[in-house]
Tab-separated table of C-alpha atoms in Angstrom:
chain	number	residue	atom	x	y	z
A	1	UNK	CA	-0.336	-27.273	17.415
A	2	UNK	CA	-3.274	-26.906	19.729
A	3	UNK	CA	-6.674	-28.153	18.640
A	4	UNK	CA	-9.745	-25.952	18.704
A	5	UNK	CA	-10.429	-25.069	22.316
A	6	UNK	CA	-13.195	-23.350	24.202
A	7	UNK	CA	-11.555	-19.989	23.548
A	8	UNK	CA	-14.102	-19.161	20.858
A	9	UNK	CA	-16.889	-19.715	23.391
A	10	UNK	CA	-15.439	-17.178	25.806
A	11	UNK	CA	-15.093	-14.351	23.293
A	12	UNK	CA	-18.219	-12.946	21.617
A	13	UNK	CA	-18.127	-12.692	17.842
A	14	UNK	CA	-17.744	-9.065	16.786
A	15	UNK	CA	-18.145	-7.674	13.273
A	16	UNK	CA	-17.591	-4.358	11.537
A	17	UNK	CA	-21.358	-4.258	10.983
A	18	UNK	CA	-21.665	-3.317	14.668
A	19	UNK	CA	-20.307	0.106	13.775
A	20	UNK	CA	-23.633	0.774	12.086
A	21	UNK	CA	-24.255	2.399	8.703
A	22	UNK	CA	-22.271	5.590	9.416
A	23	UNK	CA	-18.806	4.375	8.266
A	24	UNK	CA	-20.219	3.175	4.937
A	25	UNK	CA	-22.113	6.457	4.467
A	26	UNK	CA	-18.959	8.473	5.218
A	27	UNK	CA	-16.907	6.325	2.829
A	28	UNK	CA	-19.447	6.696	0.025
A	29	UNK	CA	-19.675	10.415	0.739
A	30	UNK	CA	-15.907	10.722	0.398
A	31	UNK	CA	-16.021	8.815	-2.887
A	32	UNK	CA	-18.046	11.709	-4.340
A	33	UNK	CA	-14.832	13.747	-4.332
A	34	UNK	CA	-13.479	11.618	-7.195
A	35	UNK	CA	-15.796	13.193	-9.809
A	36	UNK	CA	-15.276	16.539	-8.058
A	37	UNK	CA	-11.538	16.128	-8.647
A	38	UNK	CA	-12.211	15.396	-12.313
A	39	UNK	CA	-14.451	18.475	-12.595
A	40	UNK	CA	-11.857	20.675	-10.882
A	41	UNK	CA	-9.209	19.577	-13.351
A	42	UNK	CA	-11.019	21.364	-16.180
A	43	UNK	CA	-10.401	24.676	-14.438
A	44	UNK	CA	-6.632	24.385	-14.732
A	45	UNK	CA	-4.197	24.419	-17.614
A	46	UNK	CA	-3.270	20.855	-18.570
A	47	UNK	CA	-6.017	19.764	-16.170
A	48	UNK	CA	-6.488	16.358	-17.800
A	49	UNK	CA	-2.819	15.585	-17.207
A	50	UNK	CA	-3.149	16.649	-13.581
A	51	UNK	CA	-6.179	14.424	-13.049
A	52	UNK	CA	-4.706	11.406	-14.864
A	53	UNK	CA	-1.510	11.428	-12.826
A	54	UNK	CA	-3.408	12.177	-9.599
A	55	UNK	CA	-5.714	9.236	-10.292
A	56	UNK	CA	-2.756	6.910	-10.842
A	57	UNK	CA	-1.057	8.186	-7.689
A	58	UNK	CA	-4.214	7.748	-5.598
A	59	UNK	CA	-4.953	4.212	-6.749
A	60	UNK	CA	-1.394	3.033	-6.201
A	61	UNK	CA	-1.204	4.716	-2.815
A	62	UNK	CA	-4.128	2.623	-1.565
A	63	UNK	CA	-2.955	-0.421	-3.494
A	64	UNK	CA	0.317	-0.293	-1.547
A	65	UNK	CA	-1.696	-0.525	1.702
A	66	UNK	CA	-3.667	-3.568	0.545
A	67	UNK	CA	-0.543	-5.285	-0.749
A	68	UNK	CA	1.191	-4.563	2.561
A	69	UNK	CA	-1.752	-6.235	4.335
A	70	UNK	CA	-1.573	-9.242	2.018
A	71	UNK	CA	2.134	-9.656	2.756
A	72	UNK	CA	1.485	-9.437	6.502
A	73	UNK	CA	-1.215	-12.139	6.321
A	74	UNK	CA	1.007	-14.513	4.355
A	75	UNK	CA	4.163	-13.968	6.405
A	76	UNK	CA	2.240	-14.603	9.638
A	77	UNK	CA	1.048	-17.920	8.235
A	78	UNK	CA	4.481	-18.852	6.922
A	79	UNK	CA	6.185	-18.189	10.257
A	80	UNK	CA	3.353	-19.775	12.273
A	81	UNK	CA	3.078	-16.597	14.320
A	82	UNK	CA	0.818	-16.763	17.334
A	83	UNK	CA	0.940	-13.198	18.654
A	84	UNK	CA	-0.778	-11.706	15.606
A	85	UNK	CA	-3.849	-13.950	15.356
A	86	UNK	CA	-6.168	-11.306	16.834
A	87	UNK	CA	-4.912	-8.807	14.212
A	88	UNK	CA	-4.945	-11.128	11.222
A	89	UNK	CA	-8.623	-11.006	10.271
A	90	UNK	CA	-8.608	-7.215	10.057
A	91	UNK	CA	-5.481	-7.480	7.893
A	92	UNK	CA	-7.301	-10.001	5.690
A	93	UNK	CA	-10.151	-7.506	5.254
A	94	UNK	CA	-7.700	-4.754	4.268
A	95	UNK	CA	-6.044	-7.053	1.730
A	96	UNK	CA	-9.440	-7.442	0.022
A	97	UNK	CA	-9.112	-3.802	-1.007
A	98	UNK	CA	-7.297	-5.090	-4.096
A	99	UNK	CA	-10.716	-5.944	-5.596
A	100	UNK	CA	-12.172	-2.398	-5.812
A	101	UNK	CA	-8.713	-1.151	-6.775
A	102	UNK	CA	-8.579	-3.618	-9.668
A	103	UNK	CA	-11.738	-1.954	-10.974
A	104	UNK	CA	-10.346	1.537	-10.388
A	105	UNK	CA	-7.074	0.779	-12.206
A	106	UNK	CA	-8.913	-0.752	-15.185
A	107	UNK	CA	-9.666	2.633	-16.874
A	108	UNK	CA	-5.937	3.413	-16.869
A	109	UNK	CA	-5.255	0.138	-18.664
A	110	UNK	CA	-8.133	0.536	-21.130
A	111	UNK	CA	-7.157	4.092	-22.079
A	112	UNK	CA	-3.557	2.992	-22.597
A	113	UNK	CA	-4.735	0.038	-24.656
A	114	UNK	CA	-6.729	2.459	-26.829
A	115	UNK	CA	-3.575	4.473	-27.530
A	116	UNK	CA	-3.882	7.255	-24.950
A	117	UNK	CA	-0.348	8.249	-23.937
A	118	UNK	CA	-1.060	10.886	-21.282
A	119	UNK	CA	0.585	8.718	-18.622
A	120	UNK	CA	2.912	6.465	-20.572
A	121	UNK	CA	5.149	7.895	-23.255
A	122	UNK	CA	5.883	4.410	-24.545
A	123	UNK	CA	2.207	4.060	-25.591
A	124	UNK	CA	2.702	6.769	-28.238
A	125	UNK	CA	3.666	5.180	-31.567
A	126	UNK	CA	5.231	8.441	-32.817
A	127	UNK	CA	7.455	8.746	-29.747
A	128	UNK	CA	8.555	5.134	-30.078
A	129	UNK	CA	9.390	5.629	-33.753
A	130	UNK	CA	11.687	8.548	-32.883
A	131	UNK	CA	13.304	7.073	-29.770
A	132	UNK	CA	15.827	4.247	-30.061
A	133	UNK	CA	15.575	3.341	-26.346
A	134	UNK	CA	11.783	3.028	-26.508
A	135	UNK	CA	12.166	0.827	-29.568
A	136	UNK	CA	14.547	-1.429	-27.637
A	137	UNK	CA	12.046	-1.683	-24.765
A	138	UNK	CA	9.041	-2.147	-27.035
A	139	UNK	CA	8.886	-5.971	-26.671
A	140	UNK	CA	8.059	-5.383	-23.001
A	141	UNK	CA	6.585	-1.866	-22.962
A	142	UNK	CA	3.688	-2.231	-25.364
A	143	UNK	CA	-0.016	-1.805	-24.744
A	144	UNK	CA	-1.110	-5.410	-25.352
A	145	UNK	CA	1.454	-6.976	-23.063
A	146	UNK	CA	0.806	-4.219	-20.498
A	147	UNK	CA	-2.902	-5.137	-20.372
A	148	UNK	CA	-2.065	-8.838	-20.064
A	149	UNK	CA	0.271	-8.152	-17.148
A	150	UNK	CA	-2.451	-6.095	-15.437
A	151	UNK	CA	-4.693	-9.163	-15.551
A	152	UNK	CA	-1.920	-11.349	-14.133
A	153	UNK	CA	-1.076	-8.921	-11.311
A	154	UNK	CA	-4.561	-8.214	-10.064
A	155	UNK	CA	-5.777	-11.730	-10.776
A	156	UNK	CA	-2.975	-13.086	-8.582
A	157	UNK	CA	-3.598	-10.628	-5.748
A	158	UNK	CA	-7.359	-11.126	-5.756
A	159	UNK	CA	-6.910	-14.900	-5.725
A	160	UNK	CA	-4.461	-14.751	-2.804
A	161	UNK	CA	-6.560	-12.293	-0.771
A	162	UNK	CA	-9.732	-14.334	-1.273
A	163	UNK	CA	-7.952	-17.625	-0.599
A	164	UNK	CA	-6.502	-16.686	2.796
A	165	UNK	CA	-9.640	-14.869	3.951
A	166	UNK	CA	-11.846	-17.718	2.721
A	167	UNK	CA	-9.883	-20.429	4.533
A	168	UNK	CA	-9.728	-18.351	7.702
A	169	UNK	CA	-13.491	-17.712	7.682
A	170	UNK	CA	-14.174	-21.386	6.941
A	171	UNK	CA	-12.219	-22.268	10.061
A	172	UNK	CA	-14.586	-20.064	12.087
A	173	UNK	CA	-17.331	-22.517	11.148
A	174	UNK	CA	-15.527	-25.853	11.257
A	175	UNK	CA	-12.723	-25.274	13.765
A	176	UNK	CA	-10.589	-27.607	11.631
A	177	UNK	CA	-6.873	-27.097	12.523
A	178	UNK	CA	-5.934	-28.630	9.154
A	179	UNK	CA	-6.975	-25.375	7.515
A	180	UNK	CA	-4.200	-23.613	9.422
A	181	UNK	CA	-1.685	-26.175	8.189
A	182	UNK	CA	-2.979	-25.745	4.644
A	183	UNK	CA	-2.547	-21.968	4.778
A	184	UNK	CA	0.953	-22.398	6.179
A	185	UNK	CA	1.940	-24.680	3.304
A	186	UNK	CA	0.464	-22.400	0.657
A	187	UNK	CA	1.983	-19.201	2.023
A	188	UNK	CA	5.525	-19.965	0.794
A	189	UNK	CA	4.687	-20.280	-2.931
A	190	UNK	CA	2.170	-17.450	-2.511
A	191	UNK	CA	4.903	-15.099	-1.272
A	192	UNK	CA	7.044	-15.889	-4.320
A	193	UNK	CA	4.133	-15.048	-6.612
A	194	UNK	CA	3.512	-11.900	-4.585
A	195	UNK	CA	7.144	-10.773	-4.860
A	196	UNK	CA	7.264	-11.113	-8.635
A	197	UNK	CA	3.893	-9.491	-9.306
A	198	UNK	CA	4.447	-6.549	-6.941
A	199	UNK	CA	7.903	-5.837	-8.370
A	200	UNK	CA	6.793	-5.825	-11.985
A	201	UNK	CA	3.593	-3.897	-11.232
A	202	UNK	CA	5.665	-1.123	-9.616
A	203	UNK	CA	7.890	-1.079	-12.708
A	204	UNK	CA	4.960	-1.049	-15.146
A	205	UNK	CA	2.690	1.532	-13.536
A	206	UNK	CA	5.134	3.881	-11.809
A	207	UNK	CA	8.717	3.458	-13.006
A	208	UNK	CA	7.715	3.341	-16.681
A	209	UNK	CA	6.123	6.793	-16.345
A	210	UNK	CA	9.672	7.802	-17.263
A	211	UNK	CA	10.713	4.969	-19.591
A	212	UNK	CA	14.242	6.353	-19.918
A	213	UNK	CA	14.929	5.848	-16.205
A	214	UNK	CA	15.372	2.561	-14.410
A	215	UNK	CA	16.287	1.244	-10.974
A	216	UNK	CA	16.704	-2.389	-10.008
A	217	UNK	CA	15.647	-1.582	-6.449
A	218	UNK	CA	12.404	0.173	-7.342
A	219	UNK	CA	10.144	-2.808	-6.624
A	220	UNK	CA	11.602	-3.123	-3.129
A	221	UNK	CA	11.118	0.618	-2.626
A	222	UNK	CA	7.386	0.350	-3.417
A	223	UNK	CA	7.135	-2.751	-1.212
A	224	UNK	CA	8.716	-0.880	1.729
A	225	UNK	CA	6.406	2.096	1.201
A	226	UNK	CA	3.427	-0.265	1.207
A	227	UNK	CA	4.374	-1.783	4.541
A	228	UNK	CA	4.691	1.670	6.109
A	229	UNK	CA	1.261	2.513	4.713
A	230	UNK	CA	-0.289	-0.738	5.901
A	231	UNK	CA	1.028	-0.623	9.469
A	232	UNK	CA	-0.048	3.025	9.706
A	233	UNK	CA	-3.525	2.091	8.466
A	234	UNK	CA	-3.639	-0.912	10.817
A	235	UNK	CA	-2.627	1.185	13.839
A	236	UNK	CA	-5.304	3.790	13.046
A	237	UNK	CA	-7.950	1.095	12.510
A	238	UNK	CA	-7.131	-0.756	15.738
A	239	UNK	CA	-7.220	2.347	17.913
A	240	UNK	CA	-10.492	3.441	16.296
A	241	UNK	CA	-12.149	0.040	16.685
A	242	UNK	CA	-11.034	-0.228	20.311
A	243	UNK	CA	-12.607	3.181	20.965
A	244	UNK	CA	-15.886	1.694	19.659
A	245	UNK	CA	-15.539	-1.341	21.979
A	246	UNK	CA	-14.591	-3.661	19.135
A	247	UNK	CA	-11.493	-5.822	19.752
A	248	UNK	CA	-11.059	-3.873	22.984
A	249	UNK	CA	-10.388	-7.001	25.029
A	250	UNK	CA	-8.536	-9.307	22.625
A	251	UNK	CA	-6.293	-6.538	21.228
A	252	UNK	CA	-4.390	-5.137	24.160
A	253	UNK	CA	-1.479	-2.764	24.680
A	254	UNK	CA	0.965	-5.573	23.914
A	255	UNK	CA	-0.439	-5.995	20.414
A	256	UNK	CA	-0.472	-2.241	19.838
A	257	UNK	CA	3.146	-2.134	20.974
A	258	UNK	CA	4.141	-4.692	18.350
A	259	UNK	CA	2.229	-2.896	15.598
A	260	UNK	CA	4.078	0.266	16.614
A	261	UNK	CA	7.410	-1.565	16.542
A	262	UNK	CA	6.705	-2.916	13.069
A	263	UNK	CA	5.648	0.528	11.856
A	264	UNK	CA	8.849	2.064	13.221
A	265	UNK	CA	11.012	-0.757	11.854
A	266	UNK	CA	9.606	-0.669	8.336
A	267	UNK	CA	9.805	3.113	8.242
A	268	UNK	CA	13.540	2.682	8.902
A	269	UNK	CA	13.625	-0.049	6.234
A	270	UNK	CA	11.981	2.334	3.767
A	271	UNK	CA	14.636	4.961	4.569
A	272	UNK	CA	17.402	2.380	4.097
A	273	UNK	CA	16.068	1.394	0.659
A	274	UNK	CA	15.613	5.059	-0.312
A	275	UNK	CA	19.163	6.066	0.631
A	276	UNK	CA	20.567	2.926	-0.975
A	277	UNK	CA	18.869	3.799	-4.267
A	278	UNK	CA	20.072	7.400	-4.031
A	279	UNK	CA	23.693	6.550	-3.214
A	280	UNK	CA	23.979	3.943	-5.959
A	281	UNK	CA	22.727	6.448	-8.532
A	282	UNK	CA	24.743	9.341	-7.078
A	283	UNK	CA	28.183	7.740	-7.160
A	284	UNK	CA	27.640	6.049	-10.551
A	285	UNK	CA	26.637	9.490	-11.938
A	286	UNK	CA	25.080	8.079	-15.119
A	287	UNK	CA	22.771	10.618	-16.834
A	288	UNK	CA	20.110	7.980	-17.550
A	289	UNK	CA	19.847	7.358	-13.799
A	290	UNK	CA	20.509	10.765	-12.237
A	291	UNK	CA	17.635	12.374	-14.150
A	292	UNK	CA	15.209	10.872	-11.602
A	293	UNK	CA	16.657	12.931	-8.756
A	294	UNK	CA	17.567	15.991	-10.816
A	295	UNK	CA	13.927	16.634	-11.740
A	296	UNK	CA	12.990	16.275	-8.070
A	297	UNK	CA	15.307	19.117	-7.084
A	298	UNK	CA	13.705	21.828	-9.253
A	299	UNK	CA	10.406	23.708	-9.535
A	300	UNK	CA	9.466	23.203	-5.889
A	301	UNK	CA	10.120	19.454	-5.807
A	302	UNK	CA	13.271	19.979	-3.752
A	303	UNK	CA	11.046	20.984	-0.827
A	304	UNK	CA	9.105	17.723	-1.140
A	305	UNK	CA	12.366	15.769	-1.329
A	306	UNK	CA	13.563	17.467	1.848
A	307	UNK	CA	10.193	16.786	3.476
A	308	UNK	CA	10.711	13.068	2.910
A	309	UNK	CA	14.202	13.117	4.394
A	310	UNK	CA	13.202	15.072	7.492
A	311	UNK	CA	9.486	14.385	7.862
A	312	UNK	CA	9.323	10.776	6.728
A	313	UNK	CA	12.478	9.565	8.429
A	314	UNK	CA	14.297	11.929	10.797
A	315	UNK	CA	11.331	13.116	12.885
A	316	UNK	CA	9.764	9.653	13.409
A	317	UNK	CA	13.184	8.143	14.040
A	318	UNK	CA	13.801	10.538	16.932
A	319	UNK	CA	10.345	10.877	18.433
A	320	UNK	CA	8.672	7.532	17.659
A	321	UNK	CA	11.505	5.397	18.993
A	322	UNK	CA	10.188	5.559	22.549
A	323	UNK	CA	8.493	2.458	23.936
A	324	UNK	CA	5.866	4.646	25.565
A	325	UNK	CA	4.884	6.166	22.201
A	326	UNK	CA	4.045	2.729	20.819
A	327	UNK	CA	2.096	1.547	23.862
A	328	UNK	CA	-0.099	4.624	24.247
A	329	UNK	CA	-3.141	4.374	21.913
A	330	UNK	CA	-3.379	8.154	21.410
A	331	UNK	CA	0.259	8.627	20.451
A	332	UNK	CA	0.212	5.480	18.284
A	333	UNK	CA	-2.858	6.861	16.506
A	334	UNK	CA	-1.049	10.162	15.934
A	335	UNK	CA	2.018	8.500	14.448
A	336	UNK	CA	-0.168	6.240	12.341
A	337	UNK	CA	-1.895	9.267	10.806
A	338	UNK	CA	1.398	11.154	10.474
A	339	UNK	CA	3.236	8.346	8.679
A	340	UNK	CA	0.236	7.576	6.467
A	341	UNK	CA	0.370	11.198	5.287
A	342	UNK	CA	4.124	10.911	4.756
A	343	UNK	CA	3.536	7.731	2.770
A	344	UNK	CA	1.073	9.645	0.599
A	345	UNK	CA	3.693	12.355	0.061
A	346	UNK	CA	6.173	9.654	-0.947
A	347	UNK	CA	3.909	8.186	-3.664
A	348	UNK	CA	3.029	11.748	-4.727
A	349	UNK	CA	6.770	12.428	-5.108
A	350	UNK	CA	7.234	9.280	-7.192
A	351	UNK	CA	4.388	9.959	-9.624
A	352	UNK	CA	3.579	13.644	-10.045
A	353	UNK	CA	6.949	15.048	-11.264
A	354	UNK	CA	6.539	12.835	-14.340
A	355	UNK	CA	3.872	15.150	-15.775
A	356	UNK	CA	5.534	16.629	-18.856
A	357	UNK	CA	4.602	20.132	-19.989
A	358	UNK	CA	6.458	20.524	-23.289
A	359	UNK	CA	8.915	17.827	-22.211
A	360	UNK	CA	9.860	19.635	-19.003
A	361	UNK	CA	9.231	18.667	-15.420
A	362	UNK	CA	5.994	20.171	-14.181
A	363	UNK	CA	6.216	22.586	-11.283
A	364	UNK	CA	4.379	21.697	-8.111
A	365	UNK	CA	1.329	23.924	-7.797
A	366	UNK	CA	-1.770	24.582	-5.730
A	367	UNK	CA	-3.962	23.117	-8.474
A	368	UNK	CA	-1.929	19.926	-8.560
A	369	UNK	CA	-2.195	19.454	-4.795
A	370	UNK	CA	-5.925	20.322	-4.695
A	371	UNK	CA	-6.833	17.889	-7.460
A	372	UNK	CA	-4.624	15.191	-5.964
A	373	UNK	CA	-6.041	15.523	-2.449
A	374	UNK	CA	-9.641	15.397	-3.720
A	375	UNK	CA	-8.790	12.418	-5.923
A	376	UNK	CA	-7.104	10.602	-3.034
A	377	UNK	CA	-10.075	11.125	-0.713
A	378	UNK	CA	-12.437	9.958	-3.460
A	379	UNK	CA	-10.466	6.794	-4.213
A	380	UNK	CA	-10.010	6.248	-0.462
A	381	UNK	CA	-13.775	6.352	0.032
A	382	UNK	CA	-14.268	3.585	-2.541
A	383	UNK	CA	-11.376	1.627	-0.999
A	384	UNK	CA	-12.833	1.772	2.530
A	385	UNK	CA	-16.366	1.088	1.306
A	386	UNK	CA	-15.073	-2.010	-0.470
A	387	UNK	CA	-13.367	-3.269	2.682
A	388	UNK	CA	-16.529	-2.723	4.748
A	389	UNK	CA	-18.602	-4.515	2.122
A	390	UNK	CA	-16.333	-7.573	2.019
A	391	UNK	CA	-16.077	-7.658	5.832
A	392	UNK	CA	-19.864	-7.752	6.149
A	393	UNK	CA	-20.982	-9.967	9.018
A	394	UNK	CA	-17.681	-11.860	9.220
A	395	UNK	CA	-16.024	-12.047	12.608
A	396	UNK	CA	-13.326	-9.488	13.337
A	397	UNK	CA	-11.200	-12.312	14.731
A	398	UNK	CA	-10.457	-15.885	13.638
A	399	UNK	CA	-12.352	-17.180	16.667
A	400	UNK	CA	-11.421	-20.852	16.172
A	401	UNK	CA	-7.827	-20.481	15.103
A	402	UNK	CA	-5.636	-23.003	17.008
A	403	UNK	CA	-3.261	-20.210	18.069
A	404	UNK	CA	-5.883	-17.759	19.265
A	405	UNK	CA	-5.274	-18.530	22.929
A	406	UNK	CA	-1.558	-17.863	22.466
A	407	UNK	CA	-2.401	-14.500	20.905
A	408	UNK	CA	-4.781	-13.564	23.729
A	409	UNK	CA	-2.077	-14.275	26.299
A	410	UNK	CA	0.674	-12.506	24.342
A	411	UNK	CA	3.004	-10.343	26.404
A	412	UNK	CA	6.112	-8.426	25.362
A	413	UNK	CA	9.272	-9.299	27.245
């Protein structure tokens, strides 16, 4: 490993604060759409249900992005990657989004703890008393244990995000290469903790919306969706920052190319996990499992299912495969936005069909989409504002990382 060199002296320290107050103002302005979404819900039948499920979908859409960033940070440390050093600090900032999201998810947990069963059928004592399967799952699916697990999940993620960002920022001051070695050693156990907490969080907050359905691959599905969301968000952020003359020199076409390759690769990985889950359930043909896909083929949800097959996989697979698409900032930005929208549709498809109107699948409607879009923009505003706040005056790059020079000279073969 190289020791701290003069690289940090050659590159000026840049921060997100150089963007000025406008991004924070826009983010806070967008956050105003969250109460607007809540107000709109009162104009529709079953509006509270629409808002509650939209709120859950929005928070876990952005949570998947932050968790994808956290995984990227840890895996880069574990593998001692040099190419990604100039991208890592921005990824560390994005991972800090778990902190505002922990606050946003808290009302869901508190309402469930108080006995509200709008989202989770298993929180209704009457339903549990009449359902043998819910009784069998009660030792795990109960409000007290659910709240405890929430604390474990978000406590773990906040600790990991703060730990890796804190050590990285400390190295900016000291230039101590031992901090890199320390992060490398800690990243292995951290990834194990991450894997367990992400898997069970996906089960608790999304899969248990229908407590009669289960899939052993669901945690991996949410993980794959999160990586697609993160690399889309990272691609958009990098192109935007470069257009504002931030990271314009250190992050070059070679780095953008690799971000594009990772985005394409994990979109294919998401498709592989999705088709694997579908085929396993299809050929087993067990009613307890097939109900998940049956409800997503009626009342307009079949169109959304087809949109995921064609829009989320087939179109990007054909048109985003090109090397040129990944190396051109404008086309990479387009595909980043496109796949981020498709990722939103995916989480929408996972959550919203679980709304039960008289124990039937709810039909997709204009009101549902309107409330969900407003809720997503509102939560997204808080998410981005939180990232900007935590980034503050911190450098956009780990300027004294021992592998920074390797990253600056990175070139694809």
